[in-house]
Amino acid sequence: MASQNLQSVPAELSPEEQEREAAGQAYFDRIISEDSRIEPRDWMPEAYRKTLLRQISQHAHSEIIGMQPEANWITRAPSLKRKSILMAKVQDEAGHGLYLYSAAETLGQSRDKMMDDLIAGKARYSSIFNYPAISWADMGAIGWLVDGAAICNQVPLCRASYGPYGRAMVRVCKEESFHQRQGFEILLELSNGTPEQKQMAQEAVNRWYAPSLMMFGPPDDDSPNSKQSMAWNIKRFSNDELRHRFVGMMVEQVRVLGLTLPDKDIRFNEETKKWEHGPLDWNEFKEVLAGRGPCNSQRIERRREAHENGAWVREAAAAYARKQAQKESAA
Amino acid sequence: MTDKATDFAIEGHGDISVGVSGAGASGDGSASATRITPGNALRPEDIALEIRRGQVKPSDDVAEFALRIGDDALILAQRLGHWISRAPELEEDVALGNIALDQLGHARSFLTYAGAAWGKSEDDLAYFRSEPEFRSAHLVEQPNGDFAVTIARQFVVSYYQYELYRRLTESTDATLAAISAKAVKEVDYHRDHSAQWVLRLAGGTEESRARMIQGFQLIWPYVDELFEDDELTTRLAESGAAVEPSSLRGDFDRLTGEVLAEAGLDIPKVPQALGGGRRGKHSEFLGYVLAEMQVLAREHPGASW
C-alpha cells in the first residue's frame, strides 16, 4: 500500500537531494507499515502533510465554531449547576481548538493563517454547527448525539500515525466523554420531567439525529479520500463502519432515556451483524456544506466580529511584549 | 465529603458504549473534566448536603451578607459568560471562561448557604427573585463594553474580592470562612489576570492605552459603593462574622495604586455614583441581565433540570 504514496521526485533535485528524498520515503513507509508514529521533524510526503493539515485545521475550526450554538444558552441555562457545566464545556472546546491548532502548526502553518482562512470562508468546519440551537434540550441533544458521534470518530484518531494529532486527541477524547455524559444527563432529566420538558427533549433528538449521523461523512462509495487516509493510518475505520457502530450505541441509550430515534428503519442486520439506519438526506448535507445551511453566515460573521473586535487587543499585547523585550535586552 | 461517589470525570475515553451507567451521576457539575479543580475543594453540593443534614444554618445577618456577595459573583459570572466564544483570542475565551466559572462557583456556594436561612435553594434565589430583591453592587451590573471595560471592571472586582475573602477566611462563621478560603485562592489568579492586562493595554499601543483609560473612566464611579458600611456590616463586624467594607479600602487603594502607577495611569477623577445595590436599588442594566438569565426557568416553574 505504502508504495502508492511515493511522490514523483522533481527532476531538478540534485543526486544528494534525490537520495535524501528516497531515504525519507523509505523511512516513512517503514514507520507506517510498523503502525508507528511520524513526528514533526520526520520526512513525510507532501500529500500526507496536506491531508493532515486540512483535517486537523478543520477539526480545530469545528471546535471553535462549535462553541457558538452552546454559548447561545450559557446566559439562559435554567439552573446554576447547568450553567456551570455548560460554561465548562464551551470552555473545553476553546481548549480543544487550541491543542488542535498547535498540532496543525507543527505541520508548518500558523494559527493566524488558519484563522484568516476560516473567516474568509476558505476553510471548512463540521457542517452540523450550521444548525441552530433553539431550545435548552438542544444542549442535551448536542452533547449526547453530536459529541457522541464525535467520540466515535475521534477515539480511533488517538492512534493516528501523526504523533501530535494522536496525542492531542487523547486529551480531547477524555473531555468529550464527559461532554457526552452531560448531554445524556440533560436529556434524561428532561425526559423524566414535565410533559413540556419531555416534548422539548424529543424534539431536540428529532432535529439532531440525522445531522449527527451525517457527521461521519458521505457513504463509503462516495468518499474518495478515505482510502488514502486509511492507508496512512490516519483513519482507522470507514465512514459507514463508524456510523453503524454509532447507531447501535444510540439505539441502546435512547431506551434508557425513554425517548425515540426518528428513524423507523433502524434494525440489526443478523447477516452482517451490523446496525442499519434509514436513508439520510445527503442532498441537504451537500447544501449545508456549500454554505446554504440555516446558520452558515451567522457563524462565520460571529467569528469575524470577535476576531476583528479583538484585533486592537492582540496588537496591544504584541506591542507590549516587544517593549518588554527591548527593556530586558537594554538592561 | 459526599455520600455518593460521583467522580466520573475520567475513566478512559470512548466509553460512550457504557455511558448509561455513569450518565445519571450528578453533583459534579463544577468540577473540571480534567480535574484541574482540587479534589477536596468545598462545593455547593457539599454545603447543600450539610444544610439538609441540619449541620449548618446561617444567622439572618450572615445570610443577608452571603446574599450580597453571592449576588455580586452571580451577576459578574453572567456578564463574563457572555465573552465565551467572543474573546479577542482563544486564550482569553479560556481565561474569561475560567474566571466566570470560578465566580459562578462562589455564587452557588454563597447563595446555597444564604438560602438555608429561608428554606430556599440557590436556584430559588437566582431565578425567582425580582430586581429589588437582588443585593448586587452596581459595579458588577455594568455592561461588558469592549475588552478594556471588562478588564477595568475585573481589576476593581478582583482586588476588592481578594481583600474581602482574605479577611472572611477568619470569620467566626465556619461556612463563610470555608467558602472564602476556596474563593480567595481563585480570586488571586483573577487579580493577576486583570493586572497583567491593565499593564499590557496601558503600555501597548496608543489605541489600547486610550481604551484602557476610557474603561477606567466608565468603571470608577462604582468603586465607592463596594466599601460602604451599613448597619448589617457593623453588626457582623462586631460579632466577628465579617468585616466592615470600609476596612478593606486601604489595602485596595494601595495594591491597585501600585499596578496603576506601574501602568502610568492616574486614578480617574470622576464623581462617585450613588449606588444602593445592597438595598435593592439597582442600575437600569440589572433588569435585562435578570430577564435573560431567568427566562427559561420561569417558563417552567417547579421543573427540575
XYZ file of C-alpha atoms in Angstrom:
636
model
C 0.000 0.000 0.000
C 2.685 2.418 1.026
C 4.296 2.322 -2.390
C 1.256 4.165 -3.746
C 2.341 7.102 -1.672
C 5.610 7.599 -3.468
C 5.763 11.135 -4.717
C 7.221 11.689 -8.126
C 10.623 13.163 -7.428
C 11.069 16.502 -9.193
C 13.750 16.377 -11.855
C 15.633 19.437 -10.653
C 16.745 17.738 -7.430
C 20.460 17.085 -7.129
C 21.567 13.467 -6.734
C 22.148 14.059 -2.987
C 18.695 15.521 -2.581
C 17.164 12.668 -4.514
C 18.929 10.260 -2.239
C 17.627 12.085 0.829
C 14.102 12.022 -0.549
C 14.308 8.310 -1.242
C 15.679 7.622 2.234
C 12.934 9.753 3.741
C 10.263 7.903 1.822
C 11.732 4.564 2.867
C 11.715 5.642 6.495
C 8.142 6.908 6.212
C 6.962 3.689 4.572
C 8.592 1.620 7.280
C 7.025 3.686 10.085
C 3.586 3.358 8.509
C 3.977 -0.362 7.898
C 5.012 -0.846 11.535
C 1.976 1.198 12.601
C 4.320 3.514 14.452
C 4.343 7.304 14.626
C 5.520 10.100 12.392
C 6.801 13.141 14.272
C 7.012 16.766 13.074
C 10.703 16.670 12.132
C 10.421 13.407 10.217
C 10.316 13.329 6.449
C 6.778 12.937 5.154
C 5.158 13.002 1.722
C 3.667 16.364 0.821
C 0.244 14.812 0.298
C 0.354 13.327 3.804
C 1.245 16.714 5.243
C -1.541 18.432 3.306
C -4.153 15.858 4.220
C -3.296 16.142 7.900
C -3.156 19.894 7.832
C -6.575 20.023 6.225
C -8.066 17.502 8.631
C -6.566 18.911 11.839
C -7.340 22.530 10.984
C -10.916 21.602 10.044
C -11.170 19.809 13.327
C -9.868 22.865 15.188
C -12.274 25.146 13.333
C -15.140 22.809 14.255
C -14.296 23.175 17.921
C -14.224 26.957 17.653
C -17.388 27.343 15.584
C -18.976 24.600 17.687
C -18.712 26.871 20.735
C -21.375 29.158 19.302
C -24.576 27.088 19.401
C -23.853 26.188 23.023
C -22.634 29.604 24.090
C -26.069 30.690 22.908
C -27.531 29.106 26.072
C -24.935 29.991 28.717
C -26.774 33.115 29.826
C -30.152 31.331 29.863
C -29.244 27.961 31.386
C -32.163 27.045 33.656
C -30.174 26.167 36.789
C -26.864 27.390 38.136
C -25.431 23.899 38.088
C -26.313 23.519 34.401
C -24.902 26.948 33.677
C -21.673 25.953 35.328
C -21.396 22.678 33.401
C -22.209 24.390 30.119
C -19.628 27.108 30.677
C -17.010 24.486 31.457
C -17.952 22.567 28.338
C -17.758 25.501 25.961
C -14.502 26.499 27.576
C -13.166 22.969 26.986
C -13.966 23.429 23.320
C -11.811 26.544 23.147
C -9.094 24.426 24.751
C -9.552 21.682 22.140
C -9.279 24.292 19.422
C -6.010 25.422 20.968
C -4.455 21.930 21.120
C -5.544 21.215 17.587
C -4.282 24.477 16.138
C -0.997 23.750 17.892
C -0.889 20.259 16.399
C -1.601 21.750 12.971
C 1.152 24.329 13.461
C 3.703 21.508 13.733
C 2.915 20.856 10.062
C 4.095 24.314 9.130
C 1.098 26.596 9.080
C 0.470 29.412 11.558
C -2.690 29.716 13.627
C -3.180 33.233 12.245
C -3.276 31.891 8.706
C -5.740 29.163 9.677
C -7.953 31.697 11.441
C -7.828 34.016 8.413
C -8.856 31.142 6.153
C -11.771 30.328 8.425
C -13.033 33.886 8.471
C -12.541 34.244 4.718
C -14.768 31.213 4.218
C -11.892 29.248 2.669
C -11.763 26.581 5.364
C -14.352 24.040 6.368
C -15.683 23.011 9.727
C -18.164 20.369 10.761
C -21.355 21.170 8.953
C -23.545 20.275 11.904
C -22.749 23.544 13.634
C -24.656 25.352 10.916
C -27.877 24.186 12.538
C -29.403 26.426 15.224
C -29.664 25.539 18.933
C -33.171 26.760 19.548
C -34.161 25.113 22.829
C -32.458 24.151 26.066
C -32.923 20.493 25.119
C -30.558 21.123 22.216
C -27.797 21.335 24.838
C -28.673 17.760 25.717
C -29.015 16.559 22.139
C -25.777 18.211 21.054
C -23.923 16.613 23.946
C -25.461 13.201 23.507
C -25.639 12.904 19.716
C -23.117 15.359 18.313
C -20.418 14.775 20.907
C -21.333 11.093 20.865
C -20.684 10.937 17.133
C -17.521 12.974 17.592
C -16.235 10.448 20.136
C -16.904 7.545 17.758
C -14.925 9.387 15.136
C -12.174 10.543 17.420
C -11.322 7.594 19.628
C -9.655 5.811 16.681
C -7.804 9.056 15.918
C -5.917 8.671 19.194
C -3.949 6.075 17.218
C -3.438 8.328 14.195
C 0.009 7.903 12.666
C 0.883 11.581 13.167
C 2.152 11.888 16.746
C 0.976 15.404 17.705
C -2.522 14.725 16.382
C -2.879 11.395 18.163
C -1.665 12.850 21.442
C -3.983 15.866 21.185
C -6.871 13.509 20.537
C -6.220 11.540 23.723
C -6.931 14.584 25.819
C -9.773 15.792 23.616
C -11.492 12.409 23.868
C -11.325 12.374 27.664
C -13.163 15.658 27.785
C -15.594 14.707 25.008
C -16.578 11.685 27.019
C -17.580 13.982 29.861
C -19.455 16.194 27.410
C -21.424 13.303 26.046
C -22.460 12.215 29.516
C -23.607 15.674 30.486
C -25.726 15.780 27.322
C -27.246 12.435 28.180
C -27.926 13.643 31.700
C -29.711 16.777 30.449
C -31.978 14.668 28.237
C -32.605 12.136 30.992
C -33.674 14.870 33.364
C -35.954 16.437 30.754
C -37.422 13.107 29.764
C -38.331 12.425 33.396
C -39.596 15.962 33.889
C -42.851 17.668 32.946
C -44.649 16.767 29.689
C -43.383 20.029 28.189
C -39.823 19.154 29.124
C -40.133 15.668 27.676
C -41.512 17.080 24.444
C -38.657 19.561 24.296
C -36.205 16.660 24.636
C -37.873 14.549 21.953
C -37.998 17.438 19.515
C -34.318 18.133 20.014
C -33.426 14.477 19.407
C -35.581 14.544 16.276
C -33.738 17.577 14.967
C -30.178 16.476 15.723
C -30.400 12.756 14.875
C -29.894 12.859 11.108
C -27.297 15.646 11.101
C -25.299 13.736 13.721
C -25.313 10.594 11.556
C -24.062 12.653 8.653
C -21.140 13.873 10.760
C -19.310 10.676 9.793
C -19.115 11.934 6.241
C -20.529 10.644 2.960
C -21.201 6.937 2.393
C -18.080 4.874 1.695
C -18.750 4.627 -2.038
C -18.816 8.442 -2.193
C -15.809 9.173 -0.002
C -12.788 9.418 -2.313
C -10.189 10.439 0.306
C -10.967 7.778 2.886
C -8.922 5.018 1.308
C -5.705 7.024 1.274
C -6.251 8.209 4.850
C -6.692 4.618 5.948
C -3.546 3.567 4.110
C -1.672 6.251 6.021
C -3.076 5.055 9.355
C -4.777 8.381 9.935
C -8.251 6.955 9.603
C -8.873 3.506 11.059
C -12.472 2.748 10.151
C -14.636 3.747 7.207
C -17.391 6.357 7.498
C -20.136 3.754 7.237
C -18.497 1.433 9.758
C -18.368 4.222 12.317
C -21.892 5.356 11.502
C -23.287 1.842 12.013
C -21.448 1.471 15.281
C -22.825 4.812 16.461
C -26.413 3.903 15.570
C -26.066 0.711 17.600
C -24.982 2.656 20.661
C -27.737 5.218 20.325
C -30.397 2.528 19.986
C -29.424 1.184 23.399
C -29.125 4.529 25.089
C -32.312 6.073 23.754
C -34.276 3.368 25.567
C -32.785 4.405 28.870
C -33.707 7.977 28.045
C -37.315 6.985 27.441
C -37.204 8.758 24.073
C -37.196 7.510 20.486
C -34.955 7.998 17.477
C -36.799 9.494 14.500
C -35.917 6.588 12.211
C -38.338 3.718 11.689
C -35.846 1.802 9.563
C -33.274 1.129 12.273
C -32.599 -2.588 12.503
C -29.867 -5.022 13.384
C -28.852 -6.988 10.338
C -28.289 -10.549 11.560
C -26.266 -11.426 8.472
C -23.790 -8.581 8.564
C -24.058 -8.224 12.355
C -24.366 -4.511 11.835
C -26.891 -1.871 12.731
C -28.631 -0.234 9.798
C -30.441 3.067 9.606
C -32.940 4.689 7.277
C -31.987 6.864 4.299
C -30.233 10.144 5.011
C -30.790 13.333 3.063
C -27.338 13.724 1.519
C -28.649 16.493 -0.651
C -29.282 18.592 2.435
C -25.823 17.673 3.699
C -24.280 18.992 0.492
C -26.404 22.125 0.593
C -25.295 22.944 4.146
C -21.705 22.133 3.242
C -21.971 24.503 0.306
C -22.944 27.320 2.646
C -26.712 27.103 2.444
C -27.437 25.856 5.961
C -29.564 27.836 8.406
C -26.615 29.416 10.249
C -23.543 29.316 7.964
C -23.378 33.043 7.501
C -24.190 33.808 11.143
C -21.429 31.509 12.449
C -18.687 32.999 10.288
C -19.882 36.524 10.966
C -19.717 35.955 14.702
C -16.170 34.601 14.423
C -15.156 37.501 12.183
C -16.669 40.014 14.572
C -14.923 38.541 17.622
C -11.647 38.371 15.722
C -11.835 41.929 14.418
C -13.066 43.381 17.698
C -10.086 41.730 19.330
C -7.505 42.990 16.847
C -6.540 46.027 18.926
C -6.111 43.801 21.988
C -3.794 41.400 20.170
C -1.823 44.322 18.737
C -1.512 45.812 22.211
C -0.272 42.539 23.672
C 2.300 42.174 20.884
C 3.465 45.784 21.228
C 3.772 45.421 24.982
C 5.762 42.201 24.644
C 8.117 43.899 22.158
C 8.674 46.817 24.517
C 9.337 44.493 27.435
C 11.841 42.508 25.391
C 13.629 45.727 24.400
C 13.777 46.816 28.018
C 15.232 43.477 29.032
C 17.882 43.470 26.331
C 18.810 47.055 27.202
C 19.137 46.201 30.874
C -17.213 14.676 51.696
C -20.137 13.340 49.715
C -22.211 10.288 50.397
C -22.062 9.131 46.829
C -19.056 8.635 44.625
C -19.847 10.763 41.613
C -16.420 11.182 40.165
C -16.957 10.197 36.592
C -14.533 12.700 35.172
C -12.016 10.335 33.671
C -12.288 6.621 33.307
C -10.831 6.215 29.895
C -12.314 7.775 26.864
C -14.630 6.407 24.296
C -16.880 4.963 26.953
C -19.887 6.100 25.027
C -20.989 2.475 24.934
C -21.233 2.319 28.699
C -22.188 5.947 29.087
C -25.516 4.983 30.546
C -24.211 3.702 33.841
C -22.335 6.865 34.695
C -24.519 9.322 32.929
C -27.057 9.740 35.656
C -24.443 10.828 38.126
C -24.881 14.285 39.489
C -23.344 16.746 41.817
C -20.109 17.039 39.945
C -21.124 19.963 37.862
C -18.469 22.496 38.608
C -15.621 20.044 38.688
C -13.427 20.200 35.655
C -13.425 17.252 33.340
C -9.686 17.213 33.644
C -9.785 17.643 37.383
C -7.847 20.859 37.452
C -10.084 21.761 40.349
C -8.621 20.472 43.599
C -10.479 17.340 44.581
C -11.130 18.375 48.143
C -12.425 21.854 47.462
C -15.723 22.775 49.035
C -18.536 22.544 46.510
C -22.051 23.998 46.654
C -23.423 20.457 46.721
C -21.458 19.758 49.901
C -22.923 22.827 51.560
C -26.432 21.844 50.457
C -25.868 18.427 51.982
C -24.714 19.892 55.288
C -27.811 22.092 55.283
C -30.095 19.125 54.652
C -28.470 17.225 57.493
C -29.047 20.187 59.757
C -25.315 20.620 60.311
C -25.155 24.259 59.285
C -27.517 27.202 59.253
C -26.569 30.848 58.918
C -27.935 33.581 61.160
C -30.237 36.022 59.362
C -27.437 38.582 59.284
C -24.916 36.162 57.830
C -27.494 35.021 55.276
C -28.150 38.582 54.189
C -24.433 39.194 53.872
C -23.885 35.961 51.910
C -26.670 37.068 49.598
C -24.827 40.300 48.847
C -21.540 38.725 47.947
C -23.245 35.798 46.233
C -25.243 38.185 44.046
C -22.082 40.108 43.123
C -20.444 36.885 41.986
C -23.560 35.684 40.156
C -24.151 38.838 38.152
C -20.465 39.099 37.339
C -20.430 35.472 36.148
C -23.450 36.188 33.994
C -21.678 39.151 32.434
C -18.391 37.310 31.908
C -20.111 34.252 30.477
C -21.141 36.340 27.502
C -17.483 36.644 26.452
C -17.082 32.910 25.894
C -16.800 32.492 22.086
C -16.370 36.271 21.641
C -12.974 36.972 23.231
C -10.070 38.684 21.413
C -8.021 35.479 21.441
C -8.767 31.815 22.159
C -6.609 32.000 25.267
C -8.929 34.695 26.572
C -12.037 32.648 25.818
C -10.474 30.116 28.163
C -9.307 32.658 30.753
C -12.521 34.680 30.954
C -14.489 31.434 30.918
C -12.421 30.219 33.841
C -12.994 33.386 35.813
C -16.725 33.267 35.079
C -16.781 29.665 36.209
C -14.956 30.481 39.441
C -17.346 33.357 40.145
C -20.334 31.161 39.448
C -18.951 28.560 41.823
C -18.591 31.161 44.573
C -22.089 32.464 43.840
C -23.556 28.987 44.110
C -21.876 28.368 47.452
C -22.827 31.716 48.973
C -26.403 31.537 47.679
C -26.850 27.948 48.799
C -25.717 28.936 52.261
C -27.803 32.120 52.362
C -30.879 30.220 51.231
C -30.639 27.900 54.221
C -31.911 30.748 56.405
C -35.130 30.969 54.406
C -35.603 27.419 53.154
C -34.586 28.365 49.616
C -32.197 26.762 47.147
C -29.531 28.527 45.097
C -31.857 28.314 42.095
C -34.852 29.724 44.004
C -32.696 32.715 44.802
C -31.111 33.115 41.370
C -34.184 32.565 39.225
C -37.181 33.577 41.252
C -36.264 36.889 42.817
C -37.061 40.189 41.140
C -34.758 43.165 40.767
C -35.359 44.873 44.136
C -34.664 41.585 45.908
C -31.169 41.364 44.451
C -28.285 42.736 46.507
C -25.574 43.095 43.855
C -23.416 46.205 43.601
C -23.749 48.451 40.565
C -20.194 47.675 39.508
C -20.922 44.071 38.505
C -24.086 45.118 36.681
C -22.139 47.340 34.286
C -22.118 46.081 30.688
C -19.043 44.309 29.321
C -18.253 47.128 26.921
C -15.071 46.484 24.994
C -12.309 44.283 26.385
C -10.786 47.248 28.245
C -14.034 47.975 30.105
C -14.297 44.317 31.086
C -10.695 44.362 32.296
C -11.242 47.588 34.257
C -14.305 46.079 35.948
C -12.437 42.835 36.571
C -9.450 44.676 38.030
C -11.612 46.517 40.560
C -13.740 43.492 41.461
C -10.894 41.069 41.916
C -8.817 43.373 44.134
C -11.914 44.073 46.229
C -12.951 40.435 46.448
C -9.440 39.345 47.318
C -9.285 41.663 50.329
C -12.783 40.667 51.402
C -12.340 36.909 51.112
C -8.901 37.046 52.691
C -10.468 38.502 55.825
C -13.520 36.250 55.699
C -11.294 33.183 55.969
C -11.116 34.190 59.631
C -14.870 34.605 60.000
C -16.473 33.192 63.142
C -18.989 31.633 60.764
C -17.254 28.408 59.702
C -19.092 28.039 56.387
C -18.440 31.610 55.323
C -14.785 31.040 56.209
C -14.615 27.787 54.252
C -16.195 29.201 51.101
C -13.899 32.205 51.292
C -10.818 30.036 51.771
C -11.532 28.368 48.434
C -12.562 31.600 46.726
C -9.560 33.652 47.791
C -7.132 31.334 46.012
C -9.071 31.623 42.790
C -9.575 35.363 43.030
C -5.837 35.722 43.471
C -5.483 34.467 39.881
C -8.190 36.852 38.754
C -6.166 39.726 40.209
C -3.106 38.574 38.339
C -5.033 38.194 35.084
C -6.570 41.658 35.235
C -3.386 43.376 36.444
C -1.399 41.838 33.584
C -3.943 43.121 31.106
C -4.028 46.587 32.647
C -0.261 46.741 32.134
C -0.449 45.393 28.589
C -3.283 47.612 27.467
C -1.874 50.723 29.123
C 1.605 50.021 27.768
C 0.647 48.521 24.414
C -0.470 50.797 21.602
C -1.863 54.307 21.610
C -5.304 52.906 20.939
C -5.177 50.326 23.709
C -3.980 52.937 26.186
C -6.824 55.284 25.255
C -9.328 52.462 25.612
C -7.909 51.399 28.977
C -8.186 54.963 30.272
C -11.749 55.181 28.980
C -12.534 51.812 30.563
C -11.452 53.042 33.979
C -13.411 56.284 33.487
C -16.564 54.250 32.952
C -15.990 51.829 35.807
C -14.534 54.015 38.545
C -17.801 55.731 39.607
C -18.905 52.392 41.059
C -15.900 51.803 43.310
C -17.045 53.566 46.482
C -20.226 51.537 46.790
C -18.157 48.414 47.392
C -16.644 49.910 50.536
C -19.768 51.341 52.142
C -20.608 50.190 55.664
C -24.161 49.893 56.933
C -25.943 48.545 59.989
C -25.653 44.979 58.807
C -21.913 45.083 58.230
C -21.396 46.872 61.540
C -23.252 44.132 63.428
C -21.362 41.418 61.537
C -18.027 43.095 62.192
C -18.810 43.278 65.909
C -19.658 39.576 66.019
C -16.567 38.656 64.012
C -18.590 37.012 61.230
C -17.492 39.594 58.652
C -15.653 42.906 58.387
C -16.674 46.459 57.648
C -16.215 47.001 53.898
C -14.542 50.328 54.651
C -11.746 48.432 56.387
C -10.695 46.930 53.028
C -10.230 50.269 51.356
C -6.678 50.961 52.478
C -5.282 47.724 51.066
C -7.389 48.056 47.941
C -6.101 51.556 47.255
C -2.516 50.612 47.934
C -2.444 47.483 45.782
C -4.449 48.819 42.856
C -2.399 52.017 43.127
C 0.821 50.045 42.650
C -0.431 48.482 39.424
C -1.874 51.739 38.114
C 1.405 53.509 38.864
C 3.367 50.844 37.016
C 0.953 51.254 34.112
C 1.395 55.024 34.217
C -2.314 55.571 34.792
C -3.990 58.039 37.121
C -6.952 57.160 39.263
C -9.858 58.632 37.296
C -11.180 61.874 38.749
C -14.831 61.017 38.345
C -17.750 61.573 40.715
C -18.851 58.526 42.619
C -22.305 57.151 41.777
C -24.905 56.900 44.494
C -25.115 53.110 44.456
C -27.737 51.429 46.594
C -27.433 47.884 45.263
C -27.204 46.448 48.762
C -30.640 47.968 49.482
C -32.154 46.691 46.238
C -31.707 49.912 44.286
C -30.135 48.921 41.025
C -28.871 50.198 37.706
C -31.068 50.030 34.617
C -28.913 47.177 33.410
C -29.863 44.599 36.019
C -33.383 44.108 34.670
C -32.038 42.957 31.321
C -29.466 40.697 32.931
C -32.170 39.012 35.010
C -34.664 38.824 32.142
C -32.202 36.816 30.104
C -30.939 34.702 32.970
C -34.344 33.818 34.365
C -36.495 33.441 31.253
C -36.364 29.680 30.795
C -36.557 28.761 34.483
C -39.621 30.983 34.883
C -41.351 29.410 31.903
C -41.267 26.130 33.795
C -41.797 26.885 37.477
C -41.180 23.898 39.693
C -39.392 21.960 36.952
C -36.127 20.227 37.645
C -33.245 20.444 35.164
